[in-house]
CSV table of C-alpha atoms in Angstrom, one decimal:
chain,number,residue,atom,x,y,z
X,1,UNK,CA,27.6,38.2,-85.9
X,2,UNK,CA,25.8,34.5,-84.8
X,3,UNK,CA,25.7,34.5,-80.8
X,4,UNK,CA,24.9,31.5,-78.3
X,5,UNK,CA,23.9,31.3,-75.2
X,6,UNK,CA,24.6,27.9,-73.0
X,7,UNK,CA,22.6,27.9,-70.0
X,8,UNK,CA,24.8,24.9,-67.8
X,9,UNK,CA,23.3,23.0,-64.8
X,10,UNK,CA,23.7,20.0,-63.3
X,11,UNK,CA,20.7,18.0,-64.8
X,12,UNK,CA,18.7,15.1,-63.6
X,13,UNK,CA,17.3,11.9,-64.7
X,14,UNK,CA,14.5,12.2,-67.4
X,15,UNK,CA,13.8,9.0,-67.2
X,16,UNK,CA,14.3,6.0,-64.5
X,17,UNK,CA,17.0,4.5,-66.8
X,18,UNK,CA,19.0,7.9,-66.8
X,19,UNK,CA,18.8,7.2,-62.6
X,20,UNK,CA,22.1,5.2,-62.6
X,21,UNK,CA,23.9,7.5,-65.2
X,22,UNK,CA,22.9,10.7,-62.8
X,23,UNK,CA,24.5,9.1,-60.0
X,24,UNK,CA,27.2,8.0,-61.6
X,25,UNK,CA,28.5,11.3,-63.5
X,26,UNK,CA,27.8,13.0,-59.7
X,27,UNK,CA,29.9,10.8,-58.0
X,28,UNK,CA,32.6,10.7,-60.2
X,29,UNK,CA,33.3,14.5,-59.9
X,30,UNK,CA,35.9,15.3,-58.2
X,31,UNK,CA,34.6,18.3,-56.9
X,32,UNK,CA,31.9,16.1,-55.7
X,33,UNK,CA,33.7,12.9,-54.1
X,34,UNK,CA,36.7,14.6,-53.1
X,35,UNK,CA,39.3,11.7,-54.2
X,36,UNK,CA,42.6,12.9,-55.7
X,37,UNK,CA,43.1,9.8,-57.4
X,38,UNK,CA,40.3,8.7,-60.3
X,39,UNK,CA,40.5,4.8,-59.9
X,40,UNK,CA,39.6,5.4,-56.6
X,41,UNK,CA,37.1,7.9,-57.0
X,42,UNK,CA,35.5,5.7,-59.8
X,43,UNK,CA,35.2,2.6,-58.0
X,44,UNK,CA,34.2,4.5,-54.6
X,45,UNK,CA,31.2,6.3,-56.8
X,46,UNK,CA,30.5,2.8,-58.6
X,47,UNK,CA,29.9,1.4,-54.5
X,48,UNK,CA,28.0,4.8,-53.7
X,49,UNK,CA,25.6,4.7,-56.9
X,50,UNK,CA,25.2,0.7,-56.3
X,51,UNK,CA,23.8,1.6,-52.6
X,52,UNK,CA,21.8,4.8,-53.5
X,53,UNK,CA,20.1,3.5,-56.7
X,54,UNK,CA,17.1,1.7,-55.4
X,55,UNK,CA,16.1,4.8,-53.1
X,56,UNK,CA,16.8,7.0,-55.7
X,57,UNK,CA,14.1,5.4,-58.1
X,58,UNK,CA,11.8,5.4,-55.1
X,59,UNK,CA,12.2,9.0,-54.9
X,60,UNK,CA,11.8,9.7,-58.8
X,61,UNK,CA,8.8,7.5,-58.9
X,62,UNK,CA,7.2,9.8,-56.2
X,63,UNK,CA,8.1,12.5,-59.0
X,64,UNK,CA,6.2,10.7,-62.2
X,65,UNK,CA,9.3,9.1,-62.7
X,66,UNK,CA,11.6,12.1,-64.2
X,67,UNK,CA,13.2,15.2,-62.3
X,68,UNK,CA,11.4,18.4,-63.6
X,69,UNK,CA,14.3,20.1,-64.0
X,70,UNK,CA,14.6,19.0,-68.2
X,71,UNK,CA,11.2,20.2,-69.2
X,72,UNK,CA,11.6,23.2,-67.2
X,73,UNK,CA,14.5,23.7,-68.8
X,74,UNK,CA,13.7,23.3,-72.4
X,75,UNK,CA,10.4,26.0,-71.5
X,76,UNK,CA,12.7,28.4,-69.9
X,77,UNK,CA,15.0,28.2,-73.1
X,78,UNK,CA,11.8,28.1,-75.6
X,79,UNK,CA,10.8,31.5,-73.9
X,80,UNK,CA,13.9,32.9,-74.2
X,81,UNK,CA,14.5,32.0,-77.7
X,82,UNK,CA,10.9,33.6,-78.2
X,83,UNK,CA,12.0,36.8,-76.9
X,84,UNK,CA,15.8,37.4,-78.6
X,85,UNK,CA,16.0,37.0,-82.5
X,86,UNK,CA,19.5,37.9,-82.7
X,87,UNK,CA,21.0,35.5,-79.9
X,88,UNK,CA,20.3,31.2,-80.1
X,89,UNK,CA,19.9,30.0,-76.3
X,90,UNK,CA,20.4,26.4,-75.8
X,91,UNK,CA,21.4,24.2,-72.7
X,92,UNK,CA,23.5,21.5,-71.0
X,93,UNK,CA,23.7,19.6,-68.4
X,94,UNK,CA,26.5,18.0,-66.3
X,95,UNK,CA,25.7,15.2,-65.1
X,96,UNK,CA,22.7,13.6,-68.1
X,97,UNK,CA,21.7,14.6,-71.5
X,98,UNK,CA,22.6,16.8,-73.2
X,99,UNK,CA,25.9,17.1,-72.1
X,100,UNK,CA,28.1,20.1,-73.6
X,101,UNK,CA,30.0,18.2,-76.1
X,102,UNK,CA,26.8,17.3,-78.4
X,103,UNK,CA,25.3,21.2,-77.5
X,104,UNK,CA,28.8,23.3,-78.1
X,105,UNK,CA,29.4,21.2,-81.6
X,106,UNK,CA,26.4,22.9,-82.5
X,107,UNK,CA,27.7,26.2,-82.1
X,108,UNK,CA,30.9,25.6,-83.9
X,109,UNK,CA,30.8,28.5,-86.4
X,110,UNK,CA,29.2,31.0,-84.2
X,111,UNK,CA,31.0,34.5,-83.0
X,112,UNK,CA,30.7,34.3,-79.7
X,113,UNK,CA,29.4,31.9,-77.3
X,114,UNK,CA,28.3,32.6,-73.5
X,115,UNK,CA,28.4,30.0,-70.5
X,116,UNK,CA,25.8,31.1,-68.1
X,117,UNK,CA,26.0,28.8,-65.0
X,118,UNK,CA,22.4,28.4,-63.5
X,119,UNK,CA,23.5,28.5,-59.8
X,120,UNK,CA,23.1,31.6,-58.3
X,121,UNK,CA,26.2,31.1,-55.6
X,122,UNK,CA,29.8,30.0,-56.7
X,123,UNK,CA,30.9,26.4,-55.6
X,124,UNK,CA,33.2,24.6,-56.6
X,125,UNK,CA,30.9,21.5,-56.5
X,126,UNK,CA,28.5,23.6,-59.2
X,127,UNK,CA,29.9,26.6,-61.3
X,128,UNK,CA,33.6,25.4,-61.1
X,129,UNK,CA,32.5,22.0,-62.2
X,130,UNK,CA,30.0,22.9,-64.8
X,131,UNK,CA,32.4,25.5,-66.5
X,132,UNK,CA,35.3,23.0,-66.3
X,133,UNK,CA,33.4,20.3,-68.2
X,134,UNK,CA,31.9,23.1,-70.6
X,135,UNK,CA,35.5,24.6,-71.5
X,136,UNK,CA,37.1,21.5,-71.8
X,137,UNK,CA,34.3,20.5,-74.5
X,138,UNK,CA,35.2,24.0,-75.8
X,139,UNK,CA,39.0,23.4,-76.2
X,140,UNK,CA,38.3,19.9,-77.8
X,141,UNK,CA,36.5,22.0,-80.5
X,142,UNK,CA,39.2,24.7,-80.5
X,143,UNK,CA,36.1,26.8,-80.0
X,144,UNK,CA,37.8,28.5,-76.4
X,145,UNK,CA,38.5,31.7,-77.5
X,146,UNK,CA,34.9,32.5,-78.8
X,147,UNK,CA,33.8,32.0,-75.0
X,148,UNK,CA,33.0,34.1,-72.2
X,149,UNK,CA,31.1,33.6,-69.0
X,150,UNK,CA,28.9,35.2,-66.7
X,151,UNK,CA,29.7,35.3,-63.0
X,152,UNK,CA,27.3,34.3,-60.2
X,153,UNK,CA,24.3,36.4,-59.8
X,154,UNK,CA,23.6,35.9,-55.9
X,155,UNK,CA,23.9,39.8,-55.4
X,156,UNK,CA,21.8,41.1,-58.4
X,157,UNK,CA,18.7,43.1,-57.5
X,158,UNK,CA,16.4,42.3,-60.1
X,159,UNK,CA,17.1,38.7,-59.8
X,160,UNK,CA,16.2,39.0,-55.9
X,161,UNK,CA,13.4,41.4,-56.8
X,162,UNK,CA,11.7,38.1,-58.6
X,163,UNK,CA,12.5,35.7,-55.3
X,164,UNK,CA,10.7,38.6,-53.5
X,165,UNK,CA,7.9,38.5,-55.8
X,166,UNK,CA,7.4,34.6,-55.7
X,167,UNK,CA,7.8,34.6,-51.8
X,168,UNK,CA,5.0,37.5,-51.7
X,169,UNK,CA,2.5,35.4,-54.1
X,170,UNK,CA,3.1,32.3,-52.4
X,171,UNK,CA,1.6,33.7,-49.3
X,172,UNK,CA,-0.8,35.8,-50.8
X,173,UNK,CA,-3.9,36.3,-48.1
X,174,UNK,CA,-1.8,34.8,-45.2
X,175,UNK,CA,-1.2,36.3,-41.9
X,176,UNK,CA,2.8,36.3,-42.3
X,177,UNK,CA,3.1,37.3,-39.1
X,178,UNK,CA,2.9,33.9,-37.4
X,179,UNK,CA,4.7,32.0,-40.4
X,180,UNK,CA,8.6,31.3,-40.0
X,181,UNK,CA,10.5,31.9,-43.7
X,182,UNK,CA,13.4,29.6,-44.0
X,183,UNK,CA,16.1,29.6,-46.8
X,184,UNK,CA,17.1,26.4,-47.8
X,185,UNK,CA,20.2,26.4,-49.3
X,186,UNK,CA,22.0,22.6,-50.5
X,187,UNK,CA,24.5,21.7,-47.8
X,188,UNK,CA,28.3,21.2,-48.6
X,189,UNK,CA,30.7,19.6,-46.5
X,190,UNK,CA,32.4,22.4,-43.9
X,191,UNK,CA,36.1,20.8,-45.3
X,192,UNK,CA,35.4,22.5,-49.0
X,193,UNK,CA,34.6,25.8,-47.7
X,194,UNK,CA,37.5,25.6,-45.5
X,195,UNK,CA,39.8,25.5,-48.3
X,196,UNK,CA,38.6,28.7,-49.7
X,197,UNK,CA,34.7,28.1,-51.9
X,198,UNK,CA,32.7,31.1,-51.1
X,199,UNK,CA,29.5,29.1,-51.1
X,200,UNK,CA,28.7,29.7,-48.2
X,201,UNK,CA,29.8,33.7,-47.6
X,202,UNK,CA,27.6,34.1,-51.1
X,203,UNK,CA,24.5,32.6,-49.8
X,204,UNK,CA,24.3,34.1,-46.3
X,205,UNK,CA,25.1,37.4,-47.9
X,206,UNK,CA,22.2,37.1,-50.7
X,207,UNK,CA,20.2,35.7,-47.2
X,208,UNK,CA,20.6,38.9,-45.8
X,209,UNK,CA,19.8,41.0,-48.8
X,210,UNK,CA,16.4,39.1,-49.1
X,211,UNK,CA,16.3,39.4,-45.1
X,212,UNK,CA,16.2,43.5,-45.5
X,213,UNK,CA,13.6,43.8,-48.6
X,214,UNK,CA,10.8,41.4,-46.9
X,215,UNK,CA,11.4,42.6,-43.4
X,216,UNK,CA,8.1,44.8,-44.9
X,217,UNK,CA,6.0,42.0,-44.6
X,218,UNK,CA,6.5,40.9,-41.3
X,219,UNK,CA,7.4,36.9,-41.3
X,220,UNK,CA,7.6,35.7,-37.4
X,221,UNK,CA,11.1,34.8,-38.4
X,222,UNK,CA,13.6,34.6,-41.5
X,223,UNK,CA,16.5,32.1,-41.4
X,224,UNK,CA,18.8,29.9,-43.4
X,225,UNK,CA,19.3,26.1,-43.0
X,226,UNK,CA,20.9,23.4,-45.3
X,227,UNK,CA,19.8,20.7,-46.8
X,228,UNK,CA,21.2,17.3,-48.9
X,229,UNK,CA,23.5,16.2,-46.0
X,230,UNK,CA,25.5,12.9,-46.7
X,231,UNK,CA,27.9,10.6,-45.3
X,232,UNK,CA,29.6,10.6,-42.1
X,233,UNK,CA,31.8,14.2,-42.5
X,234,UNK,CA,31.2,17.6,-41.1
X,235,UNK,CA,28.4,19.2,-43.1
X,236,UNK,CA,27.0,23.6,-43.5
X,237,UNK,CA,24.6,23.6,-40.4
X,238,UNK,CA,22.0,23.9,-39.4
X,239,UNK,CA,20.1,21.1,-41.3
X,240,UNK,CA,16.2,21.5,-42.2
X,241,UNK,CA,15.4,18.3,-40.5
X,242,UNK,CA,16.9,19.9,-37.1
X,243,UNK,CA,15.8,23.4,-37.9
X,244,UNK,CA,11.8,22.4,-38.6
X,245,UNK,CA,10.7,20.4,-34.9
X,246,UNK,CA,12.1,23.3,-33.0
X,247,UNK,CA,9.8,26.1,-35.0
X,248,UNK,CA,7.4,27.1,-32.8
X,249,UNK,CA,5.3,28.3,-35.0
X,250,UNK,CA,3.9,25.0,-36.9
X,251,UNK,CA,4.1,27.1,-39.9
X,252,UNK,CA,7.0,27.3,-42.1
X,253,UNK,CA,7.4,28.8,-45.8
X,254,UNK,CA,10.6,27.1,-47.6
X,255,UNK,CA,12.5,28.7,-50.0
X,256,UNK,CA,14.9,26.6,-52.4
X,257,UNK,CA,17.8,29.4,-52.6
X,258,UNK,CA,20.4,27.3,-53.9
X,259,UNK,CA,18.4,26.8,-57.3
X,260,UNK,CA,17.1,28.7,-60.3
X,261,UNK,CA,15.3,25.6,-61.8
X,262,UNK,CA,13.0,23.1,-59.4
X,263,UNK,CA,14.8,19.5,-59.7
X,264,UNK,CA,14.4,16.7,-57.3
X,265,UNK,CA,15.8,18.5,-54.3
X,266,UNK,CA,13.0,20.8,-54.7
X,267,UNK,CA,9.9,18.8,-55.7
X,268,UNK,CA,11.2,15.9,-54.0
X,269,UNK,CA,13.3,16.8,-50.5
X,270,UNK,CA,11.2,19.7,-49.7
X,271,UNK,CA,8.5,19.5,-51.4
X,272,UNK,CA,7.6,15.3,-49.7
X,273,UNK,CA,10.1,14.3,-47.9
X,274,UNK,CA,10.8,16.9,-45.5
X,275,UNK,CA,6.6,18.2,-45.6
X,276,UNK,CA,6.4,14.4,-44.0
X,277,UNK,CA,8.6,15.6,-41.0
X,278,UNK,CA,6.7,18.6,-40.9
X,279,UNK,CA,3.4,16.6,-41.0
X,280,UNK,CA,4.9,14.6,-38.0
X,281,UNK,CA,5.6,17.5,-36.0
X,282,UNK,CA,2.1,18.6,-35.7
X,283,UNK,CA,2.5,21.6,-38.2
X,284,UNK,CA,-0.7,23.0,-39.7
X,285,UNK,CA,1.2,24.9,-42.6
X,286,UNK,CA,3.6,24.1,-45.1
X,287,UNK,CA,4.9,25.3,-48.3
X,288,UNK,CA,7.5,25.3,-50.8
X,289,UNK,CA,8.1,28.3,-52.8
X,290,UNK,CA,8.7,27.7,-56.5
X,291,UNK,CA,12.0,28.6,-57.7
X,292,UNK,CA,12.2,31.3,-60.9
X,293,UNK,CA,11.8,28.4,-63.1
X,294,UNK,CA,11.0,29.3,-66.9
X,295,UNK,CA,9.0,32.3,-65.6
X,296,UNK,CA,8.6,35.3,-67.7
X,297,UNK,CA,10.5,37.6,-65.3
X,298,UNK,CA,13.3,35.2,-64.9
X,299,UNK,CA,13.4,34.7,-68.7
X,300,UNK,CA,14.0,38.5,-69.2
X,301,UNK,CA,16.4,38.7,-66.6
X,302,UNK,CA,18.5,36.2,-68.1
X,303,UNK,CA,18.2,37.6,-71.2
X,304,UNK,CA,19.4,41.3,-69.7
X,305,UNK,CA,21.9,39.5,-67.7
X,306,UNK,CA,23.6,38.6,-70.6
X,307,UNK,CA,23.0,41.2,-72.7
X,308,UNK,CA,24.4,44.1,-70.6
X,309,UNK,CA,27.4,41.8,-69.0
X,310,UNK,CA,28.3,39.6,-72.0
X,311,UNK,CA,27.2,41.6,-75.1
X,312,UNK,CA,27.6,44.7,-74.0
X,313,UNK,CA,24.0,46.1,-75.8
Protein backbone atom coordinates (compact mmCIF):
# COMPACT_ATOMS: atom_id res chain seq x y z
CA UNK A 1 0.00 0.00 0.00
CA UNK A 2 1.87 3.53 -1.32
CA UNK A 3 1.23 6.35 1.46
CA UNK A 4 1.83 10.18 1.37
CA UNK A 5 2.24 12.55 3.59
CA UNK A 6 1.46 16.51 2.66
CA UNK A 7 2.85 18.68 5.28
CA UNK A 8 0.66 22.32 4.26
CA UNK A 9 1.71 25.74 5.41
CA UNK A 10 1.33 28.94 4.27
CA UNK A 11 4.81 29.49 2.55
CA UNK A 12 6.79 32.62 1.86
CA UNK A 13 8.74 34.20 -0.75
CA UNK A 14 11.98 32.29 -1.91
CA UNK A 15 13.01 34.78 -3.74
CA UNK A 16 12.32 38.78 -3.94
CA UNK A 17 10.34 38.13 -7.18
CA UNK A 18 7.97 35.59 -5.30
CA UNK A 19 7.42 38.98 -2.88
CA UNK A 20 4.44 40.28 -4.94
CA UNK A 21 2.93 36.69 -5.54
CA UNK A 22 3.12 36.09 -1.44
CA UNK A 23 1.16 39.10 -0.94
CA UNK A 24 -1.00 38.63 -3.49
CA UNK A 25 -2.24 34.83 -2.84
CA UNK A 26 -2.53 36.27 1.15
CA UNK A 27 -4.69 38.93 0.44
CA UNK A 28 -6.83 37.28 -1.82
CA UNK A 29 -8.01 34.74 0.79
CA UNK A 30 -11.01 35.17 2.03
CA UNK A 31 -10.34 33.96 5.17
CA UNK A 32 -7.66 36.56 5.23
CA UNK A 33 -9.38 39.91 3.73
CA UNK A 34 -12.74 39.12 4.86
CA UNK A 35 -14.74 40.41 1.58
CA UNK A 36 -17.74 38.28 0.59
CA UNK A 37 -17.60 39.34 -2.81
CA UNK A 38 -14.11 38.24 -4.94
CA UNK A 39 -13.92 41.35 -7.35
CA UNK A 40 -13.78 43.26 -4.39
CA UNK A 41 -11.62 41.31 -2.50
CA UNK A 42 -9.21 41.07 -5.57
CA UNK A 43 -8.88 44.58 -6.39
CA UNK A 44 -8.85 45.53 -2.48
CA UNK A 45 -5.64 42.90 -2.09
CA UNK A 46 -4.25 44.24 -5.63
CA UNK A 47 -4.34 48.11 -3.55
CA UNK A 48 -3.03 46.33 -0.33
CA UNK A 49 -0.02 44.31 -2.07
CA UNK A 50 0.67 47.63 -4.25
CA UNK A 51 1.17 49.65 -0.74
CA UNK A 52 2.95 46.84 1.24
CA UNK A 53 5.41 45.62 -1.51
CA UNK A 54 8.26 47.98 -1.21
CA UNK A 55 8.40 47.41 2.79
CA UNK A 56 8.02 43.96 2.31
CA UNK A 57 11.32 43.59 0.10
CA UNK A 58 13.02 45.79 2.71
CA UNK A 59 12.16 43.29 5.26
CA UNK A 60 13.25 40.23 3.08
CA UNK A 61 16.39 41.85 2.15
CA UNK A 62 17.21 42.13 5.95
CA UNK A 63 16.56 38.19 5.64
CA UNK A 64 19.17 37.45 2.61
CA UNK A 65 16.50 38.03 0.46
CA UNK A 66 14.25 34.73 0.96
CA UNK A 67 11.97 33.72 4.04
CA UNK A 68 13.54 30.62 5.67
CA UNK A 69 10.68 28.91 5.94
CA UNK A 70 11.26 26.79 2.22
CA UNK A 71 14.70 25.40 3.05
CA UNK A 72 13.54 24.65 6.44
CA UNK A 73 10.97 22.98 5.00
CA UNK A 74 12.51 20.86 2.36
CA UNK A 75 15.24 19.70 5.54
CA UNK A 76 12.47 18.97 7.83
CA UNK A 77 10.80 16.73 4.92
CA UNK A 78 14.42 15.24 3.82
CA UNK A 79 14.72 14.03 7.57
CA UNK A 80 11.58 12.62 7.61
CA UNK A 81 11.84 10.85 4.46
CA UNK A 82 15.19 9.60 5.92
CA UNK A 83 13.51 8.07 8.74
CA UNK A 84 10.08 6.27 7.21
CA UNK A 85 10.75 3.89 4.08
CA UNK A 86 7.22 2.87 3.81
CA UNK A 87 5.54 6.44 3.88
CA UNK A 88 6.71 9.51 0.89
CA UNK A 89 6.48 12.96 2.88
CA UNK A 90 6.33 15.94 0.63
CA UNK A 91 5.00 19.59 1.15
CA UNK A 92 2.85 22.61 0.01
CA UNK A 93 2.36 25.70 0.48
CA UNK A 94 -0.52 28.22 0.25
CA UNK A 95 0.31 31.15 -0.65
CA UNK A 96 3.99 30.31 -3.16
CA UNK A 97 5.53 27.33 -4.69
CA UNK A 98 4.76 24.56 -4.59
CA UNK A 99 1.23 24.85 -4.31
CA UNK A 100 -0.95 21.57 -3.86
CA UNK A 101 -2.09 21.07 -7.24
CA UNK A 102 1.61 20.38 -8.75
CA UNK A 103 2.44 18.24 -5.11
CA UNK A 104 -1.10 16.12 -4.94
CA UNK A 105 -0.76 15.21 -8.94
CA UNK A 106 2.17 13.47 -7.72
CA UNK A 107 0.43 11.30 -5.52
CA UNK A 108 -2.25 10.34 -7.94
CA UNK A 109 -1.96 6.55 -7.67
CA UNK A 110 -1.15 6.28 -4.05
CA UNK A 111 -3.50 4.53 -1.27
CA UNK A 112 -3.85 6.98 1.00
CA UNK A 113 -2.79 10.40 1.40
CA UNK A 114 -2.56 12.53 4.71
CA UNK A 115 -2.93 16.52 5.06
CA UNK A 116 -1.02 17.54 8.02
CA UNK A 117 -1.55 21.28 8.59
CA UNK A 118 1.76 22.85 10.17
CA UNK A 119 -0.10 25.20 12.62
CA UNK A 120 -0.40 24.04 15.82
CA UNK A 121 -3.87 26.08 16.64
CA UNK A 122 -7.03 25.90 14.39
CA UNK A 123 -7.92 29.18 12.50
CA UNK A 124 -9.77 29.64 10.01
CA UNK A 125 -7.16 32.10 8.49
CA UNK A 126 -4.53 28.92 8.60
CA UNK A 127 -5.80 25.20 8.79
CA UNK A 128 -9.33 26.05 7.35
CA UNK A 129 -7.70 27.75 4.49
CA UNK A 130 -4.83 25.47 3.77
CA UNK A 131 -7.09 22.32 3.92
CA UNK A 132 -9.69 24.10 1.73
CA UNK A 133 -7.20 24.84 -1.02
CA UNK A 134 -5.51 21.24 -0.51
CA UNK A 135 -9.08 19.35 -0.90
CA UNK A 136 -10.23 21.30 -3.56
CA UNK A 137 -6.87 20.37 -5.53
CA UNK A 138 -7.82 16.78 -4.24
CA UNK A 139 -11.35 16.83 -5.77
CA UNK A 140 -9.97 18.26 -9.14
CA UNK A 141 -7.94 15.02 -9.20
CA UNK A 142 -10.91 12.89 -7.93
CA UNK A 143 -8.24 11.88 -5.48
CA UNK A 144 -10.74 13.01 -2.15
CA UNK A 145 -11.62 9.92 -0.92
CA UNK A 146 -7.86 8.62 -0.53
CA UNK A 147 -7.58 11.68 2.07
CA UNK A 148 -7.54 12.11 5.61
CA UNK A 149 -6.28 14.78 7.94
CA UNK A 150 -4.75 15.30 11.08
CA UNK A 151 -6.22 17.72 13.60
CA UNK A 152 -4.34 20.52 15.47
CA UNK A 153 -1.78 19.46 17.71
CA UNK A 154 -1.81 22.48 20.30
CA UNK A 155 -2.66 19.98 23.24
CA UNK A 156 -0.10 17.11 22.53
CA UNK A 157 2.49 16.49 25.18
CA UNK A 158 5.34 15.38 23.32
CA UNK A 159 5.02 18.17 20.92
CA UNK A 160 5.09 20.73 24.06
CA UNK A 161 7.69 18.52 25.65
CA UNK A 162 10.10 19.79 22.55
CA UNK A 163 8.91 23.69 23.08
CA UNK A 164 9.98 22.93 26.67
CA UNK A 165 13.15 21.58 25.63
CA UNK A 166 14.09 24.53 23.13
CA UNK A 167 12.97 27.21 25.77
CA UNK A 168 15.36 25.31 28.41
CA UNK A 169 18.43 25.32 25.89
CA UNK A 170 17.91 28.62 24.84
CA UNK A 171 18.60 29.87 28.34
CA UNK A 172 20.94 27.40 29.18
CA UNK A 173 23.39 29.06 32.09
CA UNK A 174 21.01 32.09 32.62
CA UNK A 175 19.54 33.24 35.78
CA UNK A 176 15.78 32.71 34.63
CA UNK A 177 14.68 34.20 37.48
CA UNK A 178 15.00 37.83 36.43
CA UNK A 179 14.04 37.01 32.65
CA UNK A 180 10.24 37.55 31.61
CA UNK A 181 9.00 34.53 28.96
CA UNK A 182 6.47 35.84 26.59
CA UNK A 183 4.45 33.72 24.05
CA UNK A 184 4.07 35.32 20.93
CA UNK A 185 1.33 34.11 19.20
CA UNK A 186 0.23 35.98 15.36
CA UNK A 187 -2.65 38.33 16.11
CA UNK A 188 -6.15 37.94 14.43
CA UNK A 189 -8.74 40.39 14.28
CA UNK A 190 -11.23 40.06 17.57
CA UNK A 191 -14.40 40.02 14.74
CA UNK A 192 -13.13 36.33 13.37
CA UNK A 193 -12.96 34.82 16.74
CA UNK A 194 -16.19 36.39 17.49
CA UNK A 195 -17.85 34.37 14.97
CA UNK A 196 -16.85 31.14 16.46
CA UNK A 197 -12.56 30.34 15.35
CA UNK A 198 -11.05 28.81 18.37
CA UNK A 199 -7.70 30.42 17.75
CA UNK A 200 -7.58 31.97 20.37
CA UNK A 201 -9.23 29.45 23.26
CA UNK A 202 -6.44 26.90 21.62
CA UNK A 203 -3.49 29.02 22.17
CA UNK A 204 -4.16 30.42 25.64
CA UNK A 205 -4.94 26.87 26.58
CA UNK A 206 -1.56 25.34 25.08
CA UNK A 207 -0.15 28.79 27.00
CA UNK A 208 -1.23 27.47 30.10
CA UNK A 209 -0.08 23.91 29.62
CA UNK A 210 3.55 25.22 28.84
CA UNK A 211 2.82 27.79 31.84
CA UNK A 212 2.56 24.58 34.41
CA UNK A 213 5.61 22.41 32.98
CA UNK A 214 8.25 25.41 33.12
CA UNK A 215 6.86 26.89 36.27
CA UNK A 216 10.16 24.47 37.44
CA UNK A 217 12.47 26.88 36.23
CA UNK A 218 11.42 29.87 37.64
CA UNK A 219 10.96 32.74 34.78
CA UNK A 220 10.15 36.29 36.59
CA UNK A 221 7.05 36.06 34.54
CA UNK A 222 5.26 33.94 31.68
CA UNK A 223 2.68 35.62 29.41
CA UNK A 224 1.04 35.70 26.07
CA UNK A 225 0.98 38.74 23.67
CA UNK A 226 0.19 39.00 19.88
CA UNK A 227 1.87 40.02 17.21
CA UNK A 228 1.23 40.92 13.11
CA UNK A 229 -1.43 43.55 13.87
CA UNK A 230 -2.91 45.44 10.68
CA UNK A 231 -5.23 47.90 9.60
CA UNK A 232 -7.49 49.94 11.44
CA UNK A 233 -9.98 47.02 13.17
CA UNK A 234 -10.03 45.52 16.52
CA UNK A 235 -7.12 43.13 16.89
CA UNK A 236 -6.12 39.81 19.88
CA UNK A 237 -4.41 42.04 22.58
CA UNK A 238 -2.13 42.66 24.06
CA UNK A 239 0.43 43.48 21.29
CA UNK A 240 4.34 42.74 21.74
CA UNK A 241 5.10 46.31 20.91
CA UNK A 242 2.81 47.39 24.06
CA UNK A 243 3.68 44.40 26.13
CA UNK A 244 7.86 44.82 25.80
CA UNK A 245 8.33 48.87 27.32
CA UNK A 246 6.35 48.02 30.32
CA UNK A 247 8.61 44.76 31.24
CA UNK A 248 10.45 45.66 34.00
CA UNK A 249 12.73 43.43 33.81
CA UNK A 250 14.87 44.57 30.53
CA UNK A 251 15.10 40.99 29.76
CA UNK A 252 12.67 39.15 27.76
CA UNK A 253 12.78 35.49 26.10
CA UNK A 254 10.26 35.29 23.03
CA UNK A 255 8.68 32.36 21.98
CA UNK A 256 7.08 32.14 18.40
CA UNK A 257 3.97 29.83 19.50
CA UNK A 258 1.90 30.28 16.58
CA UNK A 259 4.55 28.49 14.28
CA UNK A 260 6.18 25.08 13.72
CA UNK A 261 8.65 26.38 11.01
CA UNK A 262 10.68 29.98 11.47
CA UNK A 263 9.41 32.30 8.44
CA UNK A 264 9.57 35.97 8.30
CA UNK A 265 7.46 36.68 11.32
CA UNK A 266 9.99 34.88 13.22
CA UNK A 267 13.40 35.76 11.83
CA UNK A 268 12.18 39.01 10.79
CA UNK A 269 9.32 40.68 13.35
CA UNK A 270 10.85 39.19 16.35
CA UNK A 271 13.86 38.34 15.65
CA UNK A 272 14.93 42.60 14.18
CA UNK A 273 12.24 44.46 14.19
CA UNK A 274 10.81 44.09 17.49
CA UNK A 275 14.74 43.38 19.16
CA UNK A 276 15.05 47.24 17.82
CA UNK A 277 12.18 48.29 20.25
CA UNK A 278 13.66 46.25 22.77
CA UNK A 279 17.13 47.84 22.01
CA UNK A 280 15.31 51.30 22.48
CA UNK A 281 13.92 50.47 25.69
CA UNK A 282 17.08 50.11 27.41
CA UNK A 283 16.94 46.22 27.56
CA UNK A 284 20.10 44.29 28.22
CA UNK A 285 18.68 40.86 27.12
CA UNK A 286 16.89 39.60 24.21
CA UNK A 287 16.16 36.47 22.50
CA UNK A 288 14.08 34.59 20.17
CA UNK A 289 13.57 31.02 20.66
CA UNK A 290 13.81 28.88 17.57
CA UNK A 291 10.65 27.23 16.60
CA UNK A 292 10.82 23.08 16.16
CA UNK A 293 11.94 23.71 12.78
CA UNK A 294 13.36 20.45 10.87
CA UNK A 295 14.74 19.27 14.30
CA UNK A 296 15.25 15.62 14.97
CA UNK A 297 12.68 15.52 17.79
CA UNK A 298 10.06 17.40 15.78
CA UNK A 299 10.76 15.13 12.77
CA UNK A 300 9.92 12.04 14.91
CA UNK A 301 6.97 13.55 16.34
CA UNK A 302 5.58 14.20 13.18
CA UNK A 303 6.26 11.07 11.96
CA UNK A 304 4.45 9.31 15.27
CA UNK A 305 1.77 11.87 14.88
CA UNK A 306 0.77 10.51 11.88
CA UNK A 307 1.56 7.20 12.28
CA UNK A 308 -0.62 6.50 15.43
CA UNK A 309 -3.62 9.03 14.37
CA UNK A 310 -3.59 8.55 10.53
CA UNK A 311 -2.19 5.00 9.94
CA UNK A 312 -3.14 3.45 12.78
CA UNK A 313 0.58 1.40 13.24
Amino acid sequence: MKKAVILLNMGGADNLDQVEVFLKNMFRDKYILGIKNDFLRKFVAFLITKMRKNSAIKNYQKLGGKSPILDITKSLINKLNSLESEIIFDYAMNYTPPFCDEVLAKFVKFDEIVLLPLYPHYSQTTIKSSLEAALKSANKLQIQDKIKIIKPFYDDQIYNQIIVQNITNAVSGQNVSDIDLVFSAHSLPVSIINKGDPYEKHTNAQVEILREKLSILGFKSVSLAYQSRLGPVKWLCPNIAEVLPNLQSKKALIYPISFCIDNSETDFELAIFYKELAMECGFEYYKVVKAPNDSDEFARFLLNLVKFTAFGQ
